[in-house]
The first five atom37 places (N, CA, C, CB, O) and aatype in JSON, in Angstrom:
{
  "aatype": [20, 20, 20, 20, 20, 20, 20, 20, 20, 20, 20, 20, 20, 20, 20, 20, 20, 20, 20, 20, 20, 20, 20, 20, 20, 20, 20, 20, 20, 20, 20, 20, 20, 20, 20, 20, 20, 20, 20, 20, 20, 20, 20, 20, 20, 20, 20, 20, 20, 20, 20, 20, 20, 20, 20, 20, 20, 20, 20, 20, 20, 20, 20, 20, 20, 20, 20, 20, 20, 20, 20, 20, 20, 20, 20, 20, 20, 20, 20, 20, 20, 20, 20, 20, 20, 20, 20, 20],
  "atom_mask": [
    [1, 1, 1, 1, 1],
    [1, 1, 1, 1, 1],
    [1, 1, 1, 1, 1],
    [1, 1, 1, 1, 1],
    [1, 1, 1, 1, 1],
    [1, 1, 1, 1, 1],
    [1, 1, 1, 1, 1],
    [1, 1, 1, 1, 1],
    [1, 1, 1, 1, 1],
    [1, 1, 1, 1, 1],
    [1, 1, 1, 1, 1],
    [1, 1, 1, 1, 1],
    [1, 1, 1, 1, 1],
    [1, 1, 1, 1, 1],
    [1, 1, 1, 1, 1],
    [1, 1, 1, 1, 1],
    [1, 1, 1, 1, 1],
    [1, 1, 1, 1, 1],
    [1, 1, 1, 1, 1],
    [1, 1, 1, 1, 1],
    [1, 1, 1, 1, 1],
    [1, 1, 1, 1, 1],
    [1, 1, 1, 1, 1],
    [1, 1, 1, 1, 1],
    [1, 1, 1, 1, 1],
    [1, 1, 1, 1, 1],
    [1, 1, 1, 1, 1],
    [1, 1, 1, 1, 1],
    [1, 1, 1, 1, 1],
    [1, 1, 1, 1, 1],
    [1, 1, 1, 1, 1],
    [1, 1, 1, 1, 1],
    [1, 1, 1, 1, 1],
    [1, 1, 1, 1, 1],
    [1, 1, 1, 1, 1],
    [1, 1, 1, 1, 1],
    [1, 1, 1, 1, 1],
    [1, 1, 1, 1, 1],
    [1, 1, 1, 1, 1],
    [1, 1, 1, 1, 1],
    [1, 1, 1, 1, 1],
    [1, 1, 1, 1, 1],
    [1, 1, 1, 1, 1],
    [1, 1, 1, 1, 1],
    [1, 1, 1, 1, 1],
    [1, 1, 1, 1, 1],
    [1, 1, 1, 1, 1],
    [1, 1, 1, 1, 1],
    [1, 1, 1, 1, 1],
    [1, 1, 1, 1, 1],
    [1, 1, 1, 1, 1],
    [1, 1, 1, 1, 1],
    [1, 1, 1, 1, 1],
    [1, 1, 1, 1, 1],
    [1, 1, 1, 1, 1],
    [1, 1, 1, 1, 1],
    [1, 1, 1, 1, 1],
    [1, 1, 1, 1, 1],
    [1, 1, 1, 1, 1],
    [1, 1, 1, 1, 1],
    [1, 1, 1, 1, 1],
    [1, 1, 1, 1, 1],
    [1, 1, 1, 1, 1],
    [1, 1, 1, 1, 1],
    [1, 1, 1, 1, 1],
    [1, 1, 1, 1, 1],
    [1, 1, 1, 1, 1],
    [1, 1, 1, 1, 1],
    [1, 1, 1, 1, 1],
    [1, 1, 1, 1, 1],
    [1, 1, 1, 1, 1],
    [1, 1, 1, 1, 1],
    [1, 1, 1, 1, 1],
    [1, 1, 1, 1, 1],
    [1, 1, 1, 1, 1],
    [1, 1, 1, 1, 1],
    [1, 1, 1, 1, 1],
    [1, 1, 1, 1, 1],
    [1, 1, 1, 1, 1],
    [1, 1, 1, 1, 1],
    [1, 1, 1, 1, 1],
    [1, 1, 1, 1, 1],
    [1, 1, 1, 1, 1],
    [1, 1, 1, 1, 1],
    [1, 1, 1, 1, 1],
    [1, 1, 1, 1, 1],
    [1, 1, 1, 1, 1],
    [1, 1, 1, 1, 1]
  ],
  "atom_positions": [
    [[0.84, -1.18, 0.0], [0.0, 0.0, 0.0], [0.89, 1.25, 0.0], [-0.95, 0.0, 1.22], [1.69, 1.28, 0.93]],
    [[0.9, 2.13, -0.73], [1.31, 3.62, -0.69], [1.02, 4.66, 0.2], [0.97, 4.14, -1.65], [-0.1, 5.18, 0.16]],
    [[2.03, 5.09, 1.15], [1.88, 6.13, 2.01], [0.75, 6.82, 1.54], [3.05, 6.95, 2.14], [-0.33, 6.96, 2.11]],
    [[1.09, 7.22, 0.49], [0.35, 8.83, -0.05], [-0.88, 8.48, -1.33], [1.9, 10.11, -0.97], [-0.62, 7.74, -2.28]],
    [[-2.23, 9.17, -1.15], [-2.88, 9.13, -1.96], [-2.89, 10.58, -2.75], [-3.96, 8.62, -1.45], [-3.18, 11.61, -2.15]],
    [[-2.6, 10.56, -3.89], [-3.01, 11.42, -4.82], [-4.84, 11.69, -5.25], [-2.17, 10.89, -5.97], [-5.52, 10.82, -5.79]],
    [[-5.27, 12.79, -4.94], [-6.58, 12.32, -5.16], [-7.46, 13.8, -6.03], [-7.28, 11.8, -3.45], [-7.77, 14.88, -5.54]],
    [[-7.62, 13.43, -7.05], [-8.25, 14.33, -8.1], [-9.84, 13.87, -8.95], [-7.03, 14.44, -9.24], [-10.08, 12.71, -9.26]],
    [[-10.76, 14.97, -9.2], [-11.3, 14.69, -9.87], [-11.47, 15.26, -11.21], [-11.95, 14.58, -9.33], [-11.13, 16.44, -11.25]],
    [[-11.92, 14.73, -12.43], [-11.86, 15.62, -13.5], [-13.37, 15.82, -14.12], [-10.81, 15.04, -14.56], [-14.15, 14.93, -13.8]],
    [[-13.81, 16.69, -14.83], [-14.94, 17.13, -15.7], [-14.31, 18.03, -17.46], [-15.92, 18.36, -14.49], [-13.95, 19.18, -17.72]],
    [[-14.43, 17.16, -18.01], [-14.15, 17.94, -19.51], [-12.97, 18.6, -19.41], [-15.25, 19.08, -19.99], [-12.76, 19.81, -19.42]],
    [[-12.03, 17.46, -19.28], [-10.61, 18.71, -19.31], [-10.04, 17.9, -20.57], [-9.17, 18.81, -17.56], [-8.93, 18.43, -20.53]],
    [[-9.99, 17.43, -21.17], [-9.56, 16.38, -22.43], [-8.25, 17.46, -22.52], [-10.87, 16.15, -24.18], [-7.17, 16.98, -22.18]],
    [[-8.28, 18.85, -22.94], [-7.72, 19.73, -23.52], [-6.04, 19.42, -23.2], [-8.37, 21.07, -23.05], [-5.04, 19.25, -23.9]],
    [[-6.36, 19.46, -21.67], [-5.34, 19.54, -20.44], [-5.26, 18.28, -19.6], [-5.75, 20.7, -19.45], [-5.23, 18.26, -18.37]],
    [[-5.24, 17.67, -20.06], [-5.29, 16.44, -19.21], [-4.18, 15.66, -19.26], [-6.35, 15.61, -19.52], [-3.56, 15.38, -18.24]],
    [[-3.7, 15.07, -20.85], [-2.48, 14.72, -20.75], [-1.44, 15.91, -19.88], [-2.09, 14.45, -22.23], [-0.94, 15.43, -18.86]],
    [[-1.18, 16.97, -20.08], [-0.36, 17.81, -19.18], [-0.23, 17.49, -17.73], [-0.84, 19.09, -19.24], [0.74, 17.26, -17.02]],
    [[-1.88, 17.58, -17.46], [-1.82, 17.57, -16.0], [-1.32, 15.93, -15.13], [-3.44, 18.07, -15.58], [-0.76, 15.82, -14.04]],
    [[-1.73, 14.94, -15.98], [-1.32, 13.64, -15.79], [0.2, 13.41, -15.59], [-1.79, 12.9, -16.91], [0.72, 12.89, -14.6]],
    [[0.99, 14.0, -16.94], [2.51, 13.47, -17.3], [3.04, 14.66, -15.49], [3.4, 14.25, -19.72], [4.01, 14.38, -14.78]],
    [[2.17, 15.73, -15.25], [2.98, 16.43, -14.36], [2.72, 15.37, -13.55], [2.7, 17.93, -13.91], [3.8, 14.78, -13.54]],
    [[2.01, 14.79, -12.9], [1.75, 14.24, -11.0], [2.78, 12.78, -11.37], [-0.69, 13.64, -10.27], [3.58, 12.44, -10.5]],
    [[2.7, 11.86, -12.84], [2.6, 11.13, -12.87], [4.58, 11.11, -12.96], [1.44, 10.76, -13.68], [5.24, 10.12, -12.65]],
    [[5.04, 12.13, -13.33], [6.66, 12.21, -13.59], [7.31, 12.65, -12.02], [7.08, 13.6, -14.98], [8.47, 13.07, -11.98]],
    [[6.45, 12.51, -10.65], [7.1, 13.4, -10.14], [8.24, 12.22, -9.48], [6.15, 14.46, -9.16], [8.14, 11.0, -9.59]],
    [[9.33, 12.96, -8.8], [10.56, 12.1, -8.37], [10.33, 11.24, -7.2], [11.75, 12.96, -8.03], [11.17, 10.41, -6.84]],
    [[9.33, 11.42, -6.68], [8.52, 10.7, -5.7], [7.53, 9.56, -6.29], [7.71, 11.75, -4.94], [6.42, 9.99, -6.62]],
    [[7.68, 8.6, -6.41], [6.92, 7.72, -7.15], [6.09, 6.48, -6.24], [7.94, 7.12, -8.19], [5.39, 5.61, -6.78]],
    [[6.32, 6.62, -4.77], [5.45, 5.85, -4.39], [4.12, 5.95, -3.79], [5.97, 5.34, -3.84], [3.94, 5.66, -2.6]],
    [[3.09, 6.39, -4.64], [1.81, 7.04, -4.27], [0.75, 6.2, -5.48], [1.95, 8.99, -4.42], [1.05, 5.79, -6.6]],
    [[-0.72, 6.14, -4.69], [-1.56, 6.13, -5.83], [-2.06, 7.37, -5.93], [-2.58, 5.18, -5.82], [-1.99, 8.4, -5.26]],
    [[-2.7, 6.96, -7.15], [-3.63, 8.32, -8.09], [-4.95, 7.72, -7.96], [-3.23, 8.63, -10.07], [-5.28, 6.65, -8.47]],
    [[-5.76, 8.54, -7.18], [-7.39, 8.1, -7.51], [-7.95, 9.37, -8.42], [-8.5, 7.93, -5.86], [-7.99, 10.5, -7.93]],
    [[-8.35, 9.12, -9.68], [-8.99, 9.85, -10.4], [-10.22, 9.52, -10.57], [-8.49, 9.99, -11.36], [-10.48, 8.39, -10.97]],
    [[-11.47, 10.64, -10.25], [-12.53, 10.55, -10.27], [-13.45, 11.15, -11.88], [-12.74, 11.17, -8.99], [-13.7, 12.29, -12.25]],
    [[-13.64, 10.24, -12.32], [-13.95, 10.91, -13.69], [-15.89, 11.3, -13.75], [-13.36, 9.53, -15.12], [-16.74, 10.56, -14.25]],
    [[-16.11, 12.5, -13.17], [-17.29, 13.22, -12.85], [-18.47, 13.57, -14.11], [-16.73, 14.51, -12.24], [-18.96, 14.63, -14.49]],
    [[-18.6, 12.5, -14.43], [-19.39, 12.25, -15.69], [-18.81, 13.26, -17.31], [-21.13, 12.74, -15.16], [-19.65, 13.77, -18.04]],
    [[-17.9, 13.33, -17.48], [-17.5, 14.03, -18.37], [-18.12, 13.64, -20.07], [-16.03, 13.92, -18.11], [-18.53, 12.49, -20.21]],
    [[-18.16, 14.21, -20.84], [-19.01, 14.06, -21.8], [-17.99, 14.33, -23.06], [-20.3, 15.02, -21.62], [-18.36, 14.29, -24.24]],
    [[-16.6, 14.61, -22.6], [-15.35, 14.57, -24.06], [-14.91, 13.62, -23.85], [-14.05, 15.59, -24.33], [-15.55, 12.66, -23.41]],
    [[-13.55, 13.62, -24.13], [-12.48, 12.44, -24.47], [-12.03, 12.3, -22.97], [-11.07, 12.87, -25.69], [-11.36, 11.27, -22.82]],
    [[-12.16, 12.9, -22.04], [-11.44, 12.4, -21.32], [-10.84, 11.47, -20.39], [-11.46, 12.76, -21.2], [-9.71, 11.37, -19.93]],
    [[-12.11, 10.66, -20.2], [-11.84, 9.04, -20.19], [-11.29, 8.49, -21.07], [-12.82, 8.27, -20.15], [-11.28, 7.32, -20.67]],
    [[-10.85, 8.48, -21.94], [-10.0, 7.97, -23.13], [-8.39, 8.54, -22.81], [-10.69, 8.65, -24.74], [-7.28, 8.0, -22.79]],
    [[-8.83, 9.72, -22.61], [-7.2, 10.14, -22.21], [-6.51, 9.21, -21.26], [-7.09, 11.62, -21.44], [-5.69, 8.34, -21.51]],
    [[-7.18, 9.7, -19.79], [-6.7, 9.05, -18.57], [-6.72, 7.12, -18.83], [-7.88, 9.66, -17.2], [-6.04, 6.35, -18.15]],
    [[-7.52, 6.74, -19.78], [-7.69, 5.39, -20.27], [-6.32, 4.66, -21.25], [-9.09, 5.51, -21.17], [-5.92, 3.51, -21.41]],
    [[-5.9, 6.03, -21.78], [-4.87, 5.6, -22.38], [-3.59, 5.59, -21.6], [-4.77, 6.27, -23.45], [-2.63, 5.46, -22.35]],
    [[-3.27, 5.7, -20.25], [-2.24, 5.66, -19.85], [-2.15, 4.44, -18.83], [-1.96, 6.88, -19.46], [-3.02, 4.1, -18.03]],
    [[-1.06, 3.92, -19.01], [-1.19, 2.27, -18.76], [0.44, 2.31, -17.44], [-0.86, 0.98, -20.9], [1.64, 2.01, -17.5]],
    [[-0.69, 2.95, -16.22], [0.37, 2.89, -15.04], [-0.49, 2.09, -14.2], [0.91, 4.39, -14.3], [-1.7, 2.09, -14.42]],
    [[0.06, 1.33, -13.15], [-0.61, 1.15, -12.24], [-0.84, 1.57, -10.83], [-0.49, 0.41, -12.3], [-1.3, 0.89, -9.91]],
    [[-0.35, 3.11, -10.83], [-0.88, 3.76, -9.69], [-1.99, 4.55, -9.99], [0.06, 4.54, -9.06], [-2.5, 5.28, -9.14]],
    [[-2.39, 4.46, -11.11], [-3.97, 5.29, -11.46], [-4.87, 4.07, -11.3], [-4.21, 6.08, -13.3], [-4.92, 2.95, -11.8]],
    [[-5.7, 4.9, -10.22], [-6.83, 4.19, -10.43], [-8.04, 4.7, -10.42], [-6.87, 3.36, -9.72], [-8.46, 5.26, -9.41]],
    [[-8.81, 4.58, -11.56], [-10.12, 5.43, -12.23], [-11.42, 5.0, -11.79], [-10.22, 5.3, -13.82], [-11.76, 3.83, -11.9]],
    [[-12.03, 5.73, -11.39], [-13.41, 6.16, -11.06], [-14.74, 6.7, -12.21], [-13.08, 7.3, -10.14], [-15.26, 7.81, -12.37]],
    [[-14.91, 5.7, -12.72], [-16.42, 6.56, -14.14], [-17.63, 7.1, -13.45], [-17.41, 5.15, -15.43], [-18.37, 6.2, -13.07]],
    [[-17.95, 8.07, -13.24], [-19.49, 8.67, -13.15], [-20.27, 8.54, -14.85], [-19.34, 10.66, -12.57], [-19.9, 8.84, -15.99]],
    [[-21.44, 7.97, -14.29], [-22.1, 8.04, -16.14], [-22.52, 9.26, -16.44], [-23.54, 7.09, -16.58], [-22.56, 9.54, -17.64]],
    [[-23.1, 10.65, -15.1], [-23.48, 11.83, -14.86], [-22.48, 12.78, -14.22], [-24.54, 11.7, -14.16], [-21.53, 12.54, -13.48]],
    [[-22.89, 13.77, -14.65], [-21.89, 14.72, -13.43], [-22.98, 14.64, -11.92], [-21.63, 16.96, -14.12], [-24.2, 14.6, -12.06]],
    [[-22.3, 14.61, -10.46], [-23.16, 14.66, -9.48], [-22.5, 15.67, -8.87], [-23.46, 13.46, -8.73], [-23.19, 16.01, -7.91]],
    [[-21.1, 16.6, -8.96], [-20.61, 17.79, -8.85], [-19.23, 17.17, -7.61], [-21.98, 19.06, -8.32], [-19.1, 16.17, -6.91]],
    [[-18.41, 18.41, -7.89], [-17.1, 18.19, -7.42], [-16.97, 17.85, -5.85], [-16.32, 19.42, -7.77], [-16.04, 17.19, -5.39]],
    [[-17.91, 18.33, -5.17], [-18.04, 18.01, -3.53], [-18.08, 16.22, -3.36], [-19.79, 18.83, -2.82], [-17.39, 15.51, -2.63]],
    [[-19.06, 15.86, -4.25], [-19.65, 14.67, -3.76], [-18.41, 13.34, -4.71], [-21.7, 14.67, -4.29], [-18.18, 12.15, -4.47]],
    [[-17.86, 14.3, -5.81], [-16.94, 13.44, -6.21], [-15.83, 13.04, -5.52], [-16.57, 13.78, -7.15], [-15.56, 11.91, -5.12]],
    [[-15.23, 14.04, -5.41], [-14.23, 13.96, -4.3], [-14.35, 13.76, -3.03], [-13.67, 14.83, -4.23], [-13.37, 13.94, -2.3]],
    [[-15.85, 13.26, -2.4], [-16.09, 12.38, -1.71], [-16.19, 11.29, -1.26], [-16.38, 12.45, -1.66], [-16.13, 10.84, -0.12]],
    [[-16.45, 10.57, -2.99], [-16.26, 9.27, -3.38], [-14.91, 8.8, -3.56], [-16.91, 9.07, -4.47], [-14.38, 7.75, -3.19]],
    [[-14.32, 10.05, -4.38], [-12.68, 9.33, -4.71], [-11.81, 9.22, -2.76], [-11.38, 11.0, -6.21], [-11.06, 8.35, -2.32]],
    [[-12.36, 10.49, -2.07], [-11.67, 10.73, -0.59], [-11.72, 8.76, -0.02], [-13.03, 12.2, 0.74], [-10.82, 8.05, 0.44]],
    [[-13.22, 8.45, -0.35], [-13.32, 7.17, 0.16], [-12.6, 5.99, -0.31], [-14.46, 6.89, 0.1], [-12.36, 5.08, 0.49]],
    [[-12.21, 5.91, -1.62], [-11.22, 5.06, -2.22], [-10.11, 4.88, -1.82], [-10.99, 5.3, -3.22], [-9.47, 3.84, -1.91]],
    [[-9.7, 6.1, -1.22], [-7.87, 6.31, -0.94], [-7.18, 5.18, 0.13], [-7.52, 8.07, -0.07], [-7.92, 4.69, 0.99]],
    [[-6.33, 4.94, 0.1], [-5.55, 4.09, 1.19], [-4.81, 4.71, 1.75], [-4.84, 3.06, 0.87], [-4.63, 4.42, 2.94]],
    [[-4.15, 5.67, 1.23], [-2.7, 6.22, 1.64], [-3.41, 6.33, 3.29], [-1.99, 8.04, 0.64], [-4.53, 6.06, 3.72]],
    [[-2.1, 6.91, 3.95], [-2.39, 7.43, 5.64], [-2.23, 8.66, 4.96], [-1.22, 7.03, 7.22], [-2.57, 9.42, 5.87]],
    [[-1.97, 9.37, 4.02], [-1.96, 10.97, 3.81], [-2.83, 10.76, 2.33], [-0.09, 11.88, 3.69], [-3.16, 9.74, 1.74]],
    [[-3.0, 11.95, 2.08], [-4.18, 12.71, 0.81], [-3.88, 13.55, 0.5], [-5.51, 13.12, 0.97], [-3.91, 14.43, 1.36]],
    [[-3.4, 13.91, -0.77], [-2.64, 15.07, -1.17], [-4.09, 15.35, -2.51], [-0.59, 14.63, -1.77], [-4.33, 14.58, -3.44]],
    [[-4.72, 16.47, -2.25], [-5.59, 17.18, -3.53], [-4.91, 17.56, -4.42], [-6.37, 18.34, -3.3], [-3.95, 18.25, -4.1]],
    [[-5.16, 17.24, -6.0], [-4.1, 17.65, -6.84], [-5.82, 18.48, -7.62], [-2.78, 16.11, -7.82], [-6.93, 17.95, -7.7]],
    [[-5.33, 20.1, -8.15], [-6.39, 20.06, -9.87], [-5.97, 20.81, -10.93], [-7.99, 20.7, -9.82], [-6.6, 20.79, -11.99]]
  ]
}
């Protein structure tokens, strides 16, 4: 299990997403998961985060948006780490 949870959610960021991924996902600290909450998004961006083949991401599909409070409520509940670091 990983000290540290990384914990983000996304809505329609396709644009920016690879960016924001290669940043958390390159950092020199590498023993953490990623819970990404994907908040019903309606572009590519499940495809993005789908195309990257790590195994400290671990993805969350909403079929709706139910809004950023309650997402990151759900992803808060996923986490293992003993710490939670908010990334957006």
């Amino acid at each position: 299990m990983a000290e540290i949870s990384i914990l983000t959610s996304v809505y329609n960021c396709e644009n920016y997403l690879s960016d924001f991924l290669d940043s958390i996902l390159n950092q020199t600290f590498k023993d953490f998961e990623f819970i990404i909450v994907n908040d019903g998004s309606t572009d590519k961006s499940r495809d993005v985060i789908e195309s990257y083949r790590d195994s400290r991401i671990k993805l969350y599909n909403f079929k709706e948006n139910i809004g950023i409070a309650k997402a990151l409520n759900f992803g808060l509940s996923k986490c293992n780490g003993k710490y939670v670091a908010k990334a957006d």
